[in-house]
Short mmCIF file of C-alpha atoms in Angstrom, two decimals:
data_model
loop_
_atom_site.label_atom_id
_atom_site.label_comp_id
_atom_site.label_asym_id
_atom_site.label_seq_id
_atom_site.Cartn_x
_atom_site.Cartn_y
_atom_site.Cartn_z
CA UNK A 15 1.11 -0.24 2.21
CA UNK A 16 1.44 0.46 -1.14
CA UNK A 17 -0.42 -1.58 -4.01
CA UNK A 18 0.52 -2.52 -7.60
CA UNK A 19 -2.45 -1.76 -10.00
CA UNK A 20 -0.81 -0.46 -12.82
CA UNK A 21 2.94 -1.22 -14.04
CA UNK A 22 4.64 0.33 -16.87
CA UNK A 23 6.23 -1.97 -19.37
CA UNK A 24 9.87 -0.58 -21.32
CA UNK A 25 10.87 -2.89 -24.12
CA UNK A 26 11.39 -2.67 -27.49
CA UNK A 27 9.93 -2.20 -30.61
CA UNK A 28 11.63 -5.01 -32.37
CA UNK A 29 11.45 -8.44 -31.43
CA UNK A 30 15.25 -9.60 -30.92
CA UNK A 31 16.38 -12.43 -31.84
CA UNK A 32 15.38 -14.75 -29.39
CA UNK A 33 11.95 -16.39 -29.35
CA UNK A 34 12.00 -16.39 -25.89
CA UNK A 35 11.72 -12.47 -25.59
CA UNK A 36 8.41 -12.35 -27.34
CA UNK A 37 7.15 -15.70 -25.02
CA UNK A 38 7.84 -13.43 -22.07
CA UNK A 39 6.58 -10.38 -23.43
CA UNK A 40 3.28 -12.78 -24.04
CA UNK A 41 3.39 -14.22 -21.08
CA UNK A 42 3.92 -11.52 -19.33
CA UNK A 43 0.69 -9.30 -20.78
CA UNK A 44 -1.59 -12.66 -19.67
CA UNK A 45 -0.37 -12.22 -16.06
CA UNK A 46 -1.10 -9.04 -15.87
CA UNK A 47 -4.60 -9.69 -17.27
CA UNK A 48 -5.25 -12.46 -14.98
CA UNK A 49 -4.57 -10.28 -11.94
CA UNK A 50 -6.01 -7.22 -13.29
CA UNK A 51 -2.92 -5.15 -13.19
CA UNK A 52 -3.28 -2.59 -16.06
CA UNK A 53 -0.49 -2.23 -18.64
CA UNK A 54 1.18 1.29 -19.54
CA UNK A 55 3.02 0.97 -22.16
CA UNK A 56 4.85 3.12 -25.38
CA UNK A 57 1.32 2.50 -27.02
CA UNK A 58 2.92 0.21 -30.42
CA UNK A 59 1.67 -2.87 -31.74
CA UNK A 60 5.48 -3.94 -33.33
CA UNK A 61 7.98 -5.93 -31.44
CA UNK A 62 7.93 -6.85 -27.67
CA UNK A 63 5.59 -3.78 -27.23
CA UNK A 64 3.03 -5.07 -29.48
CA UNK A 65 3.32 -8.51 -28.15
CA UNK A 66 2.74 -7.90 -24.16
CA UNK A 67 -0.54 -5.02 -24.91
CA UNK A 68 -2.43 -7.94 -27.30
CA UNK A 69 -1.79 -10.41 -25.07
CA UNK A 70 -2.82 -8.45 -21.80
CA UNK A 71 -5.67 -7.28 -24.43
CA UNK A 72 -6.43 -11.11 -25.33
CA UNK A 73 -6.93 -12.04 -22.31
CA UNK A 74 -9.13 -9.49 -20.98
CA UNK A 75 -7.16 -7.26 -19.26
CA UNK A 76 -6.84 -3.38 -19.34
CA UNK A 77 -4.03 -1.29 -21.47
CA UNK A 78 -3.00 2.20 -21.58
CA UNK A 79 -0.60 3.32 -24.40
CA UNK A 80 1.15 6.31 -24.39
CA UNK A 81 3.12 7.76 -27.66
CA UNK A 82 4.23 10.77 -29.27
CA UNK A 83 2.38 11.92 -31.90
CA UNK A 84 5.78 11.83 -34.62
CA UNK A 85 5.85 7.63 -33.55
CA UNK A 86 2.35 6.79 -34.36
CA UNK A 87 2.88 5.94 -38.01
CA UNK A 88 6.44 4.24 -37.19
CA UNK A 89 5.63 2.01 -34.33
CA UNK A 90 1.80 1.72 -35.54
CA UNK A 91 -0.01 2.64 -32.49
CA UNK A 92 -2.35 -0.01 -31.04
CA UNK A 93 -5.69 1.26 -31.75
CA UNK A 94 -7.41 -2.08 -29.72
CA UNK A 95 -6.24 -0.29 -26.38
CA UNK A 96 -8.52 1.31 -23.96
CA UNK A 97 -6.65 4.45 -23.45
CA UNK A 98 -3.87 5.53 -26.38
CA UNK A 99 -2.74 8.90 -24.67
CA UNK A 100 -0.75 10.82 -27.65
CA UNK A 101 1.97 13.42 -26.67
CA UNK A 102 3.85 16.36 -28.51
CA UNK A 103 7.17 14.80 -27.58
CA UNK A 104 9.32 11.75 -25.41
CA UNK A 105 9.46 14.23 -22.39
CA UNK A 106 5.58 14.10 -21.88
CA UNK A 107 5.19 10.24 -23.06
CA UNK A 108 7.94 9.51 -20.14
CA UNK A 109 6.23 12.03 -17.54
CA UNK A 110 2.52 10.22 -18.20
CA UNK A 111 4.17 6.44 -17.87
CA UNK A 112 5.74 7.91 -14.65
CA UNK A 113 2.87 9.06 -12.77
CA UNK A 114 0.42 6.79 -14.71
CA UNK A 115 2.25 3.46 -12.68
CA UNK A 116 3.11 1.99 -9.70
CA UNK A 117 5.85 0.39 -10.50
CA UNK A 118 8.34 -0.38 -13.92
CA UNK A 119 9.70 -3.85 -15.24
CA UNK A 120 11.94 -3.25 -18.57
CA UNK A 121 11.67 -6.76 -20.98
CA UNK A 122 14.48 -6.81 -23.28
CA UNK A 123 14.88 -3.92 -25.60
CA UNK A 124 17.26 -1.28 -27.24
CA UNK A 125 18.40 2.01 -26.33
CA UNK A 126 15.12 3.39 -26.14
CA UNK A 127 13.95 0.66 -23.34
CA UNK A 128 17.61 1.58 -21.36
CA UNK A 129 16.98 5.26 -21.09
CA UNK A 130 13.79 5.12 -19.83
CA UNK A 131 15.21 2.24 -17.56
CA UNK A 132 17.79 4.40 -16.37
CA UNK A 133 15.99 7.43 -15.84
CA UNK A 134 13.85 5.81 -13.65
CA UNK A 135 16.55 4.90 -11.60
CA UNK A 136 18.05 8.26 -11.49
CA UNK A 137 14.81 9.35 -10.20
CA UNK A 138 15.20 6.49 -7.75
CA UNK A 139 18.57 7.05 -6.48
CA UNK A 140 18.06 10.89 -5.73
CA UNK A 141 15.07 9.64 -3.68
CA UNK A 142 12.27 11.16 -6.30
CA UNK A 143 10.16 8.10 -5.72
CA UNK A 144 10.01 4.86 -4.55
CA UNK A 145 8.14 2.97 -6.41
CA UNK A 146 9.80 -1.02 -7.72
CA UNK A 147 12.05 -1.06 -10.91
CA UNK A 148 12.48 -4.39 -11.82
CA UNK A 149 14.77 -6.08 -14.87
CA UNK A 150 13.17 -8.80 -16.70
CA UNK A 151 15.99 -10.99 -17.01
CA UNK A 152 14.64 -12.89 -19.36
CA UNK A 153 17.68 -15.49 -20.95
CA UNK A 154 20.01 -13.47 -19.03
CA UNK A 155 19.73 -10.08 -21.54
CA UNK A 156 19.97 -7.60 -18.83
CA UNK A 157 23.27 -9.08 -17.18
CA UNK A 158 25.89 -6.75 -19.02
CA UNK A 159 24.12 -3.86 -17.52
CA UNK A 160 23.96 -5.50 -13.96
CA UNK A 161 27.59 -6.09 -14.64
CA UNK A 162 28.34 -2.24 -15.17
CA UNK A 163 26.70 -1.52 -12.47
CA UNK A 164 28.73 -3.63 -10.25
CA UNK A 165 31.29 -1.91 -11.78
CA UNK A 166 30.15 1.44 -10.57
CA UNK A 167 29.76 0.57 -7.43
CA UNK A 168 33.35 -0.57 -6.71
CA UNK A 169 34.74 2.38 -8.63
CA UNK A 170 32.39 4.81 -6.40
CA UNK A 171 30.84 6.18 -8.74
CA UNK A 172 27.38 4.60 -7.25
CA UNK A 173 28.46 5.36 -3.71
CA UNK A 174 26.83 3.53 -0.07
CA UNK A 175 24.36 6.66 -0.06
CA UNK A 176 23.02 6.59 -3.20
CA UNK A 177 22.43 2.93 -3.46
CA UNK A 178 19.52 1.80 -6.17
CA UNK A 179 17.10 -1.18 -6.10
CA UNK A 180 16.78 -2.76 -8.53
CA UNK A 181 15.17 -6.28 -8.96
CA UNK A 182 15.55 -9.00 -10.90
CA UNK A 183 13.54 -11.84 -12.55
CA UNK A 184 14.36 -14.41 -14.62
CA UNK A 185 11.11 -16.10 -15.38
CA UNK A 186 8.19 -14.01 -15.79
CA UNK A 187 5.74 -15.71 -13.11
CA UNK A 188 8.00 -14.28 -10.51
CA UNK A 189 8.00 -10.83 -11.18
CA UNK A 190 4.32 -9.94 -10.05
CA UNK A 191 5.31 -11.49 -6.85
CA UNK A 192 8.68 -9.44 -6.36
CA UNK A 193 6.79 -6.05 -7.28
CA UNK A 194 3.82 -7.04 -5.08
CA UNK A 195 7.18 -7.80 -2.34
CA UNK A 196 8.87 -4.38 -2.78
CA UNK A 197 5.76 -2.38 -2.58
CA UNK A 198 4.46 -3.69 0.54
CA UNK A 199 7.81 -3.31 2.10
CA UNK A 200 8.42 0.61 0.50
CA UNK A 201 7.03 3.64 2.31
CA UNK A 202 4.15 5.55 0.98
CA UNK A 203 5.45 8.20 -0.70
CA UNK A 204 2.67 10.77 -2.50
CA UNK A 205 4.08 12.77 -5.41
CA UNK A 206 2.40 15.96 -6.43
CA UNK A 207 1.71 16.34 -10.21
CA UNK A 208 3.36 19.16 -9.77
CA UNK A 209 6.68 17.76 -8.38
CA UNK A 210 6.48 15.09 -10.88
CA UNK A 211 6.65 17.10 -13.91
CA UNK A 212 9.32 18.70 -12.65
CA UNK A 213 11.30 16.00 -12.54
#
């Protein structure tokens, strides 16, 4: 059986423009905190980033950040975090969130958030891990992109073998739950560092 300890957090580094993406984002940090699940994270303090690491922080749980060294002074790394793991580039910062976490939720965010979204669910599909990828639904942001990929699936371009799972929340108490669900159900699967950064 497979546990949840640690789960990586994609979201933005703005705040949107609904006040109920920063609510989750806080709420969301406290949960983790209160079931002492440690954050990974893109190690900033603006936006929805900042928002779930002080909260998880304010409430006394643990939080890794992990960002290149050329966003440091843009997204003005967290320096109240435990761990703030700085990398030459995105490749490495994506390749540490990976193996640093058991499973992924993406909060509302830009184009950043959906590529390292989607590249987890690459990895996914062509059976590179198992471990949960869930969308925060939070206000219904992510449904355009659950609409495309509806859309890919009846033009066969996501075809019957290389289905993905992806899960879905739309209120932030239930998504602890629905990782804690898919992991206990998914099969251990051990990754090699090796294999990983190869991916």
């Amino acid at each position: 059986m497979n546990q949840i300890k640690t789960v990586c957090v994609y979201c933005g580094s703005g705040s949107g423009t609904n006040p109920r993406f920063v609510e989750a984002a806080v709420a969301l940090g406290k949960v983790f905190a209160e079931n002492n699940i440690r954050l990974v994270y893109g190690g900033g303090s603006v936006g929805l980033m900042g928002a779930v690491a002080r909260s998880a922080l304010d409430h006394g749980g643990s939080v890794t950040g992990i960002i290149p060294e050329f966003l440091r002074a843009k997204e003005n790394a967290l320096a109240r975090v435990q761990e703030m793991v700085i990398t030459p580039d995105m490749h490495e910062r994506k390749r540490l969130m990976f193996e640093r976490s058991d499973a992924f939720v993406a909060l509302p965010g830009g184009i950043g958030t959906l590529e390292e979204l989607v590249e987890q669910m690459t990895w996914q599909q062509l059976g590179r891990h198992n471990k949960p990828i869930l969308l925060a639904n939070i206000d219904n942001f992510w449904e355009p992109l659950l609409s495309l990929l509806s859309h890919m699936r009846v033009t066969e371009f996501i075809r019957p073998g290389l289905s993905i799972d992806i899960l879905k929340a739309e209120r932030v108490e239930d998504i602890l739950p629905r990782l804690r669900a898919a992991a206990a159900r998914a099969p251990v699967q051990e990754m090699a560092p090796e294999v990983a950064r190869r991916l």
